[in-house]
Amino acid sequence: MNPSNPQTHAAASAQAPPTEARPSNFVRDIILADLQTSKYGGRVQTRFPPEPNGYLHIGHAKAICLDFGLADEFGGHTNLRFDDTNPQKEETEYVESIMQDVKWLGFHWDGLFYASDYFDQLYEWAVQLIKAGKAYVDDLSADQIREYRGTLTQPGKDSPYRNRSIEENLNLFERMRAGEFPDGSRVLRAKIDMASPNLNMRDPVMYRILHAEHHRTGNKWCIYPMYDYAHGQSDSLEKVTHSMCTLEFEDHRPLYNWFIQQLGIFPSQQIEFDRLNLTYTLLSKRKLLQLVQEGHVSGWDDPRMPTLVGIRRRGYTPEAIRNFCNSIGVSKTNGVIELAMLEHFVREDLNKRAPRVMAVLRPLKVVIDNYPENQVEQMDAVNNPEDPRAGTRKVPFSRVLYIEQDDFRENPPKQYYRLSPGREVRLRYGYFITCANVVKNDKGEIVEVHCTYDPATRGGNSPPDGRKVKATIHWVAAAHAIDAEARLYETLFTKEDPNQTEAGQDFTANLNPRSLEVIHDARLEPSLANPAVGERYQFERLGYFSVDRDSKPGRPVFNRTVALKDTWARIEKGAERSQRGKG
Ligand code: ATP
Ligand code: MG
């Protein structure tokens, strides 16, 4: 199922695949124990059950890696099942995106199912429960039901409709189905225990009336099963052995088991694990939808979004996401993971695979006065020092170049070793150059930096006299440069916990006004004239970038996936801080 793990392993000899480390986790331990006792005849069957009411996010990736990863590891199977029991919020657009996202992450489902496939069977089972005196039709309103349910400290009260005869219940339930009653007028409830310490066991609702068109069953149904009634039975129908879900369902497990027991069907078991929470990130489809609908982002695939379509467009790789998910593991308590950790895995993966290129985001013109006017040299540049097979390429060098504005200071502060008047630096793969003087416009802004070069340093190598320089900077030859747009991102929110707000505000108050910076006049080396959408590169010294789908022929658009660690920025920030401290 997972392409990086083509061979399936026998249960006893489960081995970690070579490329992705799999630390031990408690869910695996449960599966191992079940295999040992042959609880399910040595079978492992899991499912990933998204509700198609939005795009998947990085939290879902954790669940996917667990559901598919563990089945994979034990030669088992995984179904993709759309949990489509709420017709009002669900759309085919989401179904399609979810399938693409799962495949993009590198997983392949065995069965493709929809909870709505089981509507007939679920209805029959409801009738069976009514006949057994285990379910009843209740006419209380939603508010009354809540009121009657009691609280954690007070037991609930029986509904006056709780003791309806089986005949009356059958008749009313049939008429609910036939569409005789308006939305919200009646529900079907399981008859369990209104005094249970677990609120979920106080006669939970099984069916509600909703005259709404369903994305698959159309207008066939006007009653829809609740999650708790549909989920365990769907698992059971698919003979799911290990049904993993997030911790908020822990209190629902007795109900999950109750339905299965009453119906005497295949005993799937629910196992809860911790939700992924990430700093500076919201992982809730409802809130992500709000960001899209209110126009705070350009869409579900805005590269600042934590959706899989968003981070894919940003340039994250499926390998990086899988490595991240495997390394965080699962536990029985909710916590918060640093966004920096996810970025670490992205850098680690891109470092291995991304070709290096030279690009200048904020160009400053450099003229090498002693370099022949019309000469162009093709310099050898290494494509990826981490991967010798990536080979080399030629980069043109000529008299007029661009360097980063940041790589030049007319009055360099202490510890600044890059170009400045009288200072010599190395142009990577080029030559050593020394700054002679600057030319300014009438506003006093530097428009050109004039330098001389040392022909004995071709390729950026030290000259025979062994002279050393302290800085190496990147550059692009002006006449050959490709014009490009670059989009730089910061976190979408300014707060580690975007939900932390003042009274009367919602999380949008924490949006980061600087989360997107667009650079319109970046200059790239000519090898980047027409890169394929989705290709990823390291712009030397600037970060990893990927080609956006907004690219036009001859004018690529790049998203910065993640920056490299910039030591200078840290020194400078530290200096600023100590300056402020003194003042
Ligand atoms: P949301 O609140 O974003 O809508 P959800 O849990 O309602 O999330 P589902 O589509 O029902 O979304 O989730 C499908 C599966 O993914 C479930 O098993 C769910 O527990 C899991 N899942 C969802 N969010 C996370 C998360 N942040 N971390 C781990 N697993 C998650
Ligand atoms: Mg949900």
PDB file of N, CA and C and ligand atoms in Angstrom, residues 47-53 55-64 67 83 98 227 231 244-249 273-277 283-286 288, ligand 1:
ATOM      1  N   ARG A  47      -9.303   1.562   8.780  1.00  0.00           N
ATOM      2  CA  ARG A  47     -10.005   2.437   7.833  1.00  0.00           C
ATOM      3  C   ARG A  47      -9.622   3.866   8.158  1.00  0.00           C
ATOM      4  N   PHE A  48      -9.652   4.722   7.139  1.00  0.00           N
ATOM      5  CA  PHE A  48      -9.537   6.153   7.385  1.00  0.00           C
ATOM      6  C   PHE A  48     -10.890   6.754   7.032  1.00  0.00           C
ATOM      7  N   PRO A  49     -11.555   7.412   8.007  1.00  0.00           N
ATOM      8  CA  PRO A  49     -12.970   7.786   7.830  1.00  0.00           C
ATOM      9  C   PRO A  49     -13.251   9.289   7.796  1.00  0.00           C
ATOM     10  N   PRO A  50     -12.751  10.020   6.794  1.00  0.00           N
ATOM     11  CA  PRO A  50     -12.986  11.466   6.800  1.00  0.00           C
ATOM     12  C   PRO A  50     -14.437  11.823   6.504  1.00  0.00           C
ATOM     13  N   GLU A  51     -14.890  12.896   7.124  1.00  0.00           N
ATOM     14  CA  GLU A  51     -16.173  13.466   6.729  1.00  0.00           C
ATOM     15  C   GLU A  51     -15.891  14.410   5.557  1.00  0.00           C
ATOM     16  N   PRO A  52     -16.575  14.251   4.424  1.00  0.00           N
ATOM     17  CA  PRO A  52     -16.259  15.101   3.271  1.00  0.00           C
ATOM     18  C   PRO A  52     -16.886  16.490   3.402  1.00  0.00           C
ATOM     19  N   ASN A  53     -16.462  17.212   4.429  1.00  0.00           N
ATOM     20  CA  ASN A  53     -16.999  18.555   4.664  1.00  0.00           C
ATOM     21  C   ASN A  53     -15.899  19.605   4.607  1.00  0.00           C
ATOM     22  N   TYR A  55     -11.373  20.194   3.194  1.00  0.00           N
ATOM     23  CA  TYR A  55     -10.124  19.594   2.714  1.00  0.00           C
ATOM     24  C   TYR A  55      -9.342  19.022   3.882  1.00  0.00           C
ATOM     25  N   LEU A  56      -8.563  18.001   3.614  1.00  0.00           N
ATOM     26  CA  LEU A  56      -7.764  17.391   4.680  1.00  0.00           C
ATOM     27  C   LEU A  56      -6.636  18.325   5.088  1.00  0.00           C
ATOM     28  N   HIS A  57      -6.270  18.251   6.377  1.00  0.00           N
ATOM     29  CA  HIS A  57      -5.152  19.052   6.874  1.00  0.00           C
ATOM     30  C   HIS A  57      -4.074  18.134   7.450  1.00  0.00           C
ATOM     31  N   ILE A  58      -3.021  18.753   7.936  1.00  0.00           N
ATOM     32  CA  ILE A  58      -1.868  17.980   8.407  1.00  0.00           C
ATOM     33  C   ILE A  58      -2.250  17.077   9.593  1.00  0.00           C
ATOM     34  N   GLY A  59      -3.296  17.451  10.344  1.00  0.00           N
ATOM     35  CA  GLY A  59      -3.774  16.566  11.411  1.00  0.00           C
ATOM     36  C   GLY A  59      -4.315  15.263  10.846  1.00  0.00           C
ATOM     37  N   HIS A  60      -5.029  15.375   9.721  1.00  0.00           N
ATOM     38  CA  HIS A  60      -5.521  14.149   9.077  1.00  0.00           C
ATOM     39  C   HIS A  60      -4.349  13.294   8.583  1.00  0.00           C
ATOM     40  N   ALA A  61      -3.269  13.957   8.184  1.00  0.00           N
ATOM     41  CA  ALA A  61      -2.104  13.183   7.717  1.00  0.00           C
ATOM     42  C   ALA A  61      -1.607  12.257   8.818  1.00  0.00           C
ATOM     43  N   LYS A  62      -1.665  12.751  10.056  1.00  0.00           N
ATOM     44  CA  LYS A  62      -1.248  11.906  11.177  1.00  0.00           C
ATOM     45  C   LYS A  62      -2.137  10.657  11.261  1.00  0.00           C
ATOM     46  N   ALA A  63      -3.460  10.871  11.133  1.00  0.00           N
ATOM     47  CA  ALA A  63      -4.388   9.735  11.194  1.00  0.00           C
ATOM     48  C   ALA A  63      -4.168   8.787  10.005  1.00  0.00           C
ATOM     49  N   ILE A  64      -3.939   9.368   8.828  1.00  0.00           N
ATOM     50  CA  ILE A  64      -3.728   8.546   7.633  1.00  0.00           C
ATOM     51  C   ILE A  64      -2.468   7.691   7.791  1.00  0.00           C
ATOM     52  N   ASP A  67      -3.353   4.896  10.242  1.00  0.00           N
ATOM     53  CA  ASP A  67      -4.293   3.891   9.726  1.00  0.00           C
ATOM     54  C   ASP A  67      -3.651   3.050   8.620  1.00  0.00           C
ATOM     55  N   ASP A  83     -17.345   9.419   5.703  1.00  0.00           N
ATOM     56  CA  ASP A  83     -18.331   9.435   6.765  1.00  0.00           C
ATOM     57  C   ASP A  83     -19.370  10.498   6.404  1.00  0.00           C
ATOM     58  N   ILE A  98     -10.119  14.721  -1.180  1.00  0.00           N
ATOM     59  CA  ILE A  98      -9.619  13.810  -0.146  1.00  0.00           C
ATOM     60  C   ILE A  98      -8.947  12.596  -0.796  1.00  0.00           C
ATOM     61  N   TYR A 227     -23.509  10.154  13.890  1.00  0.00           N
ATOM     62  CA  TYR A 227     -22.158   9.589  13.837  1.00  0.00           C
ATOM     63  C   TYR A 227     -22.039   8.328  14.710  1.00  0.00           C
ATOM     64  N   HIS A 231     -21.005   4.934  12.893  1.00  0.00           N
ATOM     65  CA  HIS A 231     -19.570   4.660  12.754  1.00  0.00           C
ATOM     66  C   HIS A 231     -19.174   3.230  13.099  1.00  0.00           C
ATOM     67  N   MET A 244      -9.057   3.368  14.629  1.00  0.00           N
ATOM     68  CA  MET A 244      -8.391   4.439  15.360  1.00  0.00           C
ATOM     69  C   MET A 244      -9.109   5.766  15.168  1.00  0.00           C
ATOM     70  N   CYS A 245      -9.280   6.474  16.279  1.00  0.00           N
ATOM     71  CA  CYS A 245      -9.880   7.810  16.200  1.00  0.00           C
ATOM     72  C   CYS A 245      -9.242   8.672  17.283  1.00  0.00           C
ATOM     73  N   THR A 246      -9.594   9.949  17.297  1.00  0.00           N
ATOM     74  CA  THR A 246      -8.925  10.862  18.219  1.00  0.00           C
ATOM     75  C   THR A 246      -9.593  10.834  19.601  1.00  0.00           C
ATOM     76  N   LEU A 247      -8.853  11.354  20.581  1.00  0.00           N
ATOM     77  CA  LEU A 247      -9.201  11.159  21.992  1.00  0.00           C
ATOM     78  C   LEU A 247     -10.586  11.640  22.398  1.00  0.00           C
ATOM     79  N   GLU A 248     -11.124  12.629  21.668  1.00  0.00           N
ATOM     80  CA  GLU A 248     -12.435  13.144  22.087  1.00  0.00           C
ATOM     81  C   GLU A 248     -13.524  12.077  21.956  1.00  0.00           C
ATOM     82  N   PHE A 249     -13.220  10.959  21.312  1.00  0.00           N
ATOM     83  CA  PHE A 249     -14.205   9.883  21.183  1.00  0.00           C
ATOM     84  C   PHE A 249     -14.075   8.804  22.263  1.00  0.00           C
ATOM     85  N   PHE A 273      -6.359   7.960  20.032  1.00  0.00           N
ATOM     86  CA  PHE A 273      -5.010   8.543  20.122  1.00  0.00           C
ATOM     87  C   PHE A 273      -5.128  10.062  20.118  1.00  0.00           C
ATOM     88  N   ASP A 274      -4.001  10.723  20.388  1.00  0.00           N
ATOM     89  CA  ASP A 274      -4.033  12.183  20.529  1.00  0.00           C
ATOM     90  C   ASP A 274      -4.107  12.891  19.176  1.00  0.00           C
ATOM     91  N   ARG A 275      -4.906  13.943  19.148  1.00  0.00           N
ATOM     92  CA  ARG A 275      -5.001  14.819  17.971  1.00  0.00           C
ATOM     93  C   ARG A 275      -3.686  15.542  17.786  1.00  0.00           C
ATOM     94  N   LEU A 276      -3.325  15.811  16.556  1.00  0.00           N
ATOM     95  CA  LEU A 276      -2.175  16.679  16.310  1.00  0.00           C
ATOM     96  C   LEU A 276      -2.592  18.128  16.495  1.00  0.00           C
ATOM     97  N   ASN A 277      -1.852  18.840  17.328  1.00  0.00           N
ATOM     98  CA  ASN A 277      -1.965  20.293  17.410  1.00  0.00           C
ATOM     99  C   ASN A 277      -0.597  20.862  17.090  1.00  0.00           C
ATOM    100  N   LEU A 283      -6.126  23.595  13.207  1.00  0.00           N
ATOM    101  CA  LEU A 283      -6.457  22.344  12.537  1.00  0.00           C
ATOM    102  C   LEU A 283      -7.906  22.007  12.818  1.00  0.00           C
ATOM    103  N   SER A 284      -8.776  22.731  12.171  1.00  0.00           N
ATOM    104  CA  SER A 284     -10.207  22.476  12.269  1.00  0.00           C
ATOM    105  C   SER A 284     -10.796  22.872  10.931  1.00  0.00           C
ATOM    106  N   LYS A 285     -11.466  21.900  10.294  1.00  0.00           N
ATOM    107  CA  LYS A 285     -12.008  22.190   8.966  1.00  0.00           C
ATOM    108  C   LYS A 285     -12.960  23.375   9.015  1.00  0.00           C
ATOM    109  N   ARG A 286     -13.737  23.452  10.084  1.00  0.00           N
ATOM    110  CA  ARG A 286     -14.720  24.529  10.186  1.00  0.00           C
ATOM    111  C   ARG A 286     -14.017  25.895  10.164  1.00  0.00           C
ATOM    112  N   LEU A 288     -10.933  26.511   9.094  1.00  0.00           N
ATOM    113  CA  LEU A 288     -10.225  26.697   7.812  1.00  0.00           C
ATOM    114  C   LEU A 288     -11.216  27.153   6.742  1.00  0.00           C
TER     115      LEU A 288
HETATM  116  P1  ATP B   1     -12.089  18.661  11.934  1.00  0.00           P
HETATM  117  O1  ATP B   1     -12.392  19.146  13.308  1.00  0.00           O
HETATM  118  O2  ATP B   1     -10.893  19.312  11.334  1.00  0.00           O
HETATM  119  O3  ATP B   1     -13.287  18.662  11.038  1.00  0.00           O
HETATM  120  P2  ATP B   1     -12.601  15.906  12.275  1.00  0.00           P
HETATM  121  O4  ATP B   1     -12.019  15.023  13.318  1.00  0.00           O
HETATM  122  O5  ATP B   1     -14.027  16.297  12.401  1.00  0.00           O
HETATM  123  O6  ATP B   1     -11.653  17.149  12.135  1.00  0.00           O
HETATM  124  P3  ATP B   1     -12.860  13.940  10.246  1.00  0.00           P
HETATM  125  O7  ATP B   1     -13.018  14.140   8.800  1.00  0.00           O
HETATM  126  O8  ATP B   1     -14.022  13.435  10.996  1.00  0.00           O
HETATM  127  O9  ATP B   1     -12.379  15.320  10.849  1.00  0.00           O
HETATM  128  O10 ATP B   1     -11.570  13.075  10.556  1.00  0.00           O
HETATM  129  C1  ATP B   1     -11.168  11.907   9.900  1.00  0.00           C
HETATM  130  C2  ATP B   1     -10.144  11.225  10.762  1.00  0.00           C
HETATM  131  O11 ATP B   1      -9.026  12.082  10.979  1.00  0.00           O
HETATM  132  C3  ATP B   1     -10.717  10.898  12.130  1.00  0.00           C
HETATM  133  O12 ATP B   1     -10.280   9.621  12.500  1.00  0.00           O
HETATM  134  C4  ATP B   1     -10.141  11.959  13.012  1.00  0.00           C
HETATM  135  O13 ATP B   1     -10.057  11.528  14.338  1.00  0.00           O
HETATM  136  C5  ATP B   1      -8.776  12.215  12.351  1.00  0.00           C
HETATM  137  N1  ATP B   1      -8.280  13.559  12.646  1.00  0.00           N
HETATM  138  C6  ATP B   1      -8.884  14.733  12.407  1.00  0.00           C
HETATM  139  N2  ATP B   1      -8.154  15.757  12.864  1.00  0.00           N
HETATM  140  C7  ATP B   1      -7.043  15.220  13.416  1.00  0.00           C
HETATM  141  C8  ATP B   1      -5.892  15.759  14.065  1.00  0.00           C
HETATM  142  N3  ATP B   1      -5.736  17.071  14.268  1.00  0.00           N
HETATM  143  N4  ATP B   1      -4.946  14.886  14.499  1.00  0.00           N
HETATM  144  C9  ATP B   1      -5.079  13.574  14.313  1.00  0.00           C
HETATM  145  N5  ATP B   1      -6.135  13.004  13.713  1.00  0.00           N
HETATM  146  C10 ATP B   1      -7.115  13.813  13.264  1.00  0.00           C
END
